[in-house]
């Protein structure tokens, strides 16, 4: 079955590389117009160049999701260029790993502002038009770490767990307006971050996964594609776990 997202305007944050880039590509090739964000002008330009190369409708935008004014300005620019956003994919995120005893407040605050508060900011900005249209989808990228925890990542785990609670609450608020709010929770995925690990570290990770391999960025993108499509219209307040079985619920 071919999934068509023709006519949809989709914002994907953190779309310059890794999981975000694959999500933007997958949704764009399904026919949606994509606004992909990066933290630099160079990154935004590369997104636009990639879209042009792949014949994907859309543009790259420079956006620091931790800045409220920037979020409002970019969303206004997107609306003027492409129309109201019909699907929001909150993917942007950073890490500031440290053991709690050594963690500085700015390491905690940076994670909360970028990984969690940005989801609040952007969801709030898009939901007004979605409510008027009585249609829309918000898809938030959380993590297996938000469910299992991970030593040295108390800040990251707290933010990712917060996204799940936020999404469930928002799903209840917006369900009556036919707006779906869901999460995708990646496990260990083969990205630039995991590619930089030593082989023994990779083996330790893989040993926790029943399918005995790292996931691919396409695995995450396909889950997002499902939630962005009409195949998932009766799913809201849920989390799709894509982790090779390392967490089973």
XYZ file of C-alpha atoms in Angstrom:
249
model
C 0.000 0.000 0.000
C 1.390 3.372 -1.002
C 0.880 6.062 1.638
C 0.138 9.505 0.238
C 0.596 12.702 2.229
C -0.238 14.953 -0.720
C -1.558 18.316 0.432
C -0.010 18.070 3.905
C 2.349 20.721 5.262
C 4.685 19.117 7.773
C 7.230 20.719 10.095
C 10.116 18.439 11.098
C 12.523 19.921 13.635
C 16.116 18.773 13.738
C 15.978 17.672 10.118
C 19.567 18.234 9.044
C 20.912 14.775 9.895
C 20.237 11.374 11.410
C 16.692 10.430 12.340
C 15.251 13.868 11.558
C 16.710 13.933 8.049
C 15.281 10.496 7.289
C 11.862 11.487 8.642
C 11.827 14.599 6.462
C 12.870 12.564 3.421
C 10.308 9.816 3.997
C 7.395 12.202 4.544
C 8.473 14.354 1.604
C 8.695 11.407 -0.768
C 5.162 10.506 0.332
C 4.013 13.816 -1.164
C 3.995 16.236 1.772
C 5.487 19.707 1.697
C 8.226 19.688 4.315
C 9.636 22.489 6.432
C 12.827 21.078 7.923
C 14.774 22.953 10.570
C 18.435 23.137 11.514
C 20.295 25.205 14.073
C 22.461 26.999 11.481
C 21.995 28.730 8.135
C 24.389 26.218 6.598
C 22.308 23.330 7.887
C 19.101 24.918 6.614
C 20.655 25.441 3.172
C 21.753 21.814 3.038
C 18.196 20.726 3.815
C 16.873 22.844 0.942
C 19.532 21.469 -1.397
C 18.650 17.906 -0.404
C 14.942 18.523 -0.972
C 15.673 19.927 -4.429
C 17.857 16.927 -5.261
C 15.175 14.458 -4.153
C 12.351 16.446 -5.790
C 10.736 17.036 -2.405
C 8.512 20.074 -1.976
C 9.718 22.275 0.859
C 12.541 24.317 2.360
C 15.056 24.283 5.162
C 14.775 26.863 7.943
C 17.214 28.023 10.611
C 15.610 27.549 14.025
C 16.794 27.399 17.605
C 13.875 25.593 19.230
C 14.951 26.837 22.659
C 14.029 30.419 21.698
C 10.328 31.264 21.804
C 10.563 34.282 19.489
C 12.437 32.273 16.860
C 9.805 29.537 16.972
C 6.978 32.020 16.415
C 8.833 33.798 13.596
C 9.719 30.626 11.710
C 6.203 29.203 11.973
C 4.822 32.466 10.610
C 7.290 32.287 7.721
C 6.312 28.704 6.970
C 2.601 29.593 6.986
C 3.181 32.448 4.564
C 5.205 30.264 2.189
C 3.295 26.973 2.356
C 0.114 27.457 4.367
C -0.766 26.307 7.900
C 1.140 23.352 9.321
C -1.039 20.253 9.294
C 1.437 17.905 11.003
C 4.169 18.746 13.514
C 7.069 16.365 14.153
C 9.016 17.404 17.251
C 12.345 15.693 16.711
C 14.998 18.269 17.689
C 17.073 17.295 20.695
C 20.495 17.428 22.316
C 22.419 15.520 24.991
C 24.373 16.851 27.961
C 25.321 13.581 29.648
C 26.786 13.483 33.130
C 26.333 11.662 36.414
C 23.920 13.576 38.635
C 26.596 14.235 41.268
C 28.615 16.070 38.607
C 25.774 17.553 36.573
C 25.718 21.336 36.420
C 22.466 23.237 36.372
C 23.060 24.490 32.844
C 23.403 20.871 31.660
C 19.984 20.161 33.160
C 18.433 23.404 31.904
C 19.794 23.052 28.353
C 18.143 19.645 28.002
C 14.823 20.792 29.427
C 14.710 23.901 27.248
C 15.667 22.190 23.984
C 14.206 18.706 24.386
C 11.057 19.338 26.427
C 10.043 22.992 26.459
C 10.401 23.195 22.666
C 7.673 20.552 22.376
C 5.395 22.773 24.474
C 6.305 25.878 22.448
C 5.799 24.424 18.992
C 2.725 22.375 19.857
C 1.061 25.456 21.313
C 1.880 27.473 18.191
C 0.423 24.936 15.742
C -2.622 23.738 17.642
C -4.712 26.897 17.181
C -4.902 26.483 13.399
C -5.368 22.739 13.803
C -8.315 23.353 16.121
C -9.881 25.717 13.591
C -9.400 23.142 10.845
C -10.611 20.343 13.152
C -7.735 18.274 11.868
C -4.056 17.774 12.588
C -1.327 15.524 13.908
C 1.429 16.120 16.434
C 4.152 13.472 16.600
C 6.758 13.728 19.345
C 10.050 11.843 19.391
C 10.752 10.476 22.848
C 13.237 7.687 23.668
C 13.544 4.259 25.224
C 15.677 6.053 27.840
C 12.563 7.924 28.970
C 11.029 4.575 29.940
C 14.055 2.607 31.155
C 16.377 5.299 32.442
C 20.101 5.347 31.754
C 23.020 6.127 34.044
C 24.491 9.522 33.212
C 21.337 10.695 31.475
C 18.961 11.705 34.260
C 18.338 15.031 32.490
C 17.713 13.432 29.089
C 15.544 10.659 30.547
C 13.465 13.156 32.516
C 12.857 15.297 29.427
C 11.930 12.315 27.265
C 9.585 10.935 29.924
C 8.061 14.404 30.199
C 7.292 14.383 26.491
C 5.203 11.241 26.965
C 3.138 12.748 29.776
C 2.730 15.983 27.826
C 1.566 14.079 24.745
C -1.036 12.067 26.646
C -2.445 15.220 28.250
C -2.533 17.125 24.957
C -4.183 14.162 23.241
C -7.028 14.445 25.758
C -7.308 18.200 25.233
C -7.353 18.074 21.422
C -9.104 14.784 20.696
C -12.505 16.439 20.414
C -11.150 18.538 17.534
C -9.964 15.463 15.616
C -6.282 16.123 16.378
C -4.022 13.144 17.061
C -1.044 13.425 19.419
C 1.358 10.498 19.635
C 4.960 9.580 20.359
C 7.628 7.468 18.722
C 10.269 6.075 21.093
C 13.481 4.990 19.347
C 15.841 2.515 20.936
C 19.493 2.317 19.913
C 19.652 3.525 16.313
C 22.590 3.439 13.907
C 23.374 7.169 13.632
C 26.488 9.338 13.743
C 26.387 9.161 17.534
C 26.446 5.364 17.751
C 28.877 5.088 14.837
C 31.393 6.993 16.949
C 31.309 4.425 19.746
C 34.063 1.868 20.263
C 33.289 -1.659 19.108
C 33.060 -3.011 22.653
C 30.529 -0.287 23.500
C 28.477 -1.196 20.441
C 28.511 -4.851 21.464
C 27.294 -3.907 24.938
C 24.387 -2.011 23.392
C 23.496 -4.779 20.954
C 23.565 -7.384 23.722
C 20.539 -5.601 25.242
C 18.519 -5.959 22.031
C 16.688 -9.256 21.317
C 16.874 -8.609 17.570
C 20.666 -8.420 18.023
C 21.279 -5.308 15.948
C 20.986 -1.564 16.044
C 17.922 -0.034 14.441
C 18.054 1.971 11.214
C 16.857 5.537 10.789
C 14.319 4.191 8.297
C 12.722 2.160 11.105
C 11.901 5.381 12.949
C 10.852 7.249 9.816
C 8.386 4.499 8.883
C 6.737 4.692 12.309
C 6.380 8.460 11.921
C 4.996 7.993 8.403
C 2.322 5.668 9.779
C 1.301 8.177 12.448
C 1.287 11.019 9.910
C -0.986 9.096 7.554
C -4.685 8.310 7.468
C -3.867 4.765 8.606
C -3.603 5.997 12.202
C -6.711 8.165 12.569
C -7.997 6.240 15.617
C -4.686 6.282 17.480
C -3.938 9.073 19.941
C -2.119 9.420 23.255
C -0.002 6.395 22.344
C 3.686 5.609 21.981
C 5.121 3.384 19.271
C 8.263 1.701 20.601
C 10.885 1.024 17.940
C 13.676 -0.636 19.884
C 14.240 -4.174 18.626
C 12.636 -5.619 21.753
C 14.982 -4.159 24.368
C 11.886 -2.755 26.100
C 8.689 -4.762 25.940
C 5.430 -3.359 27.309
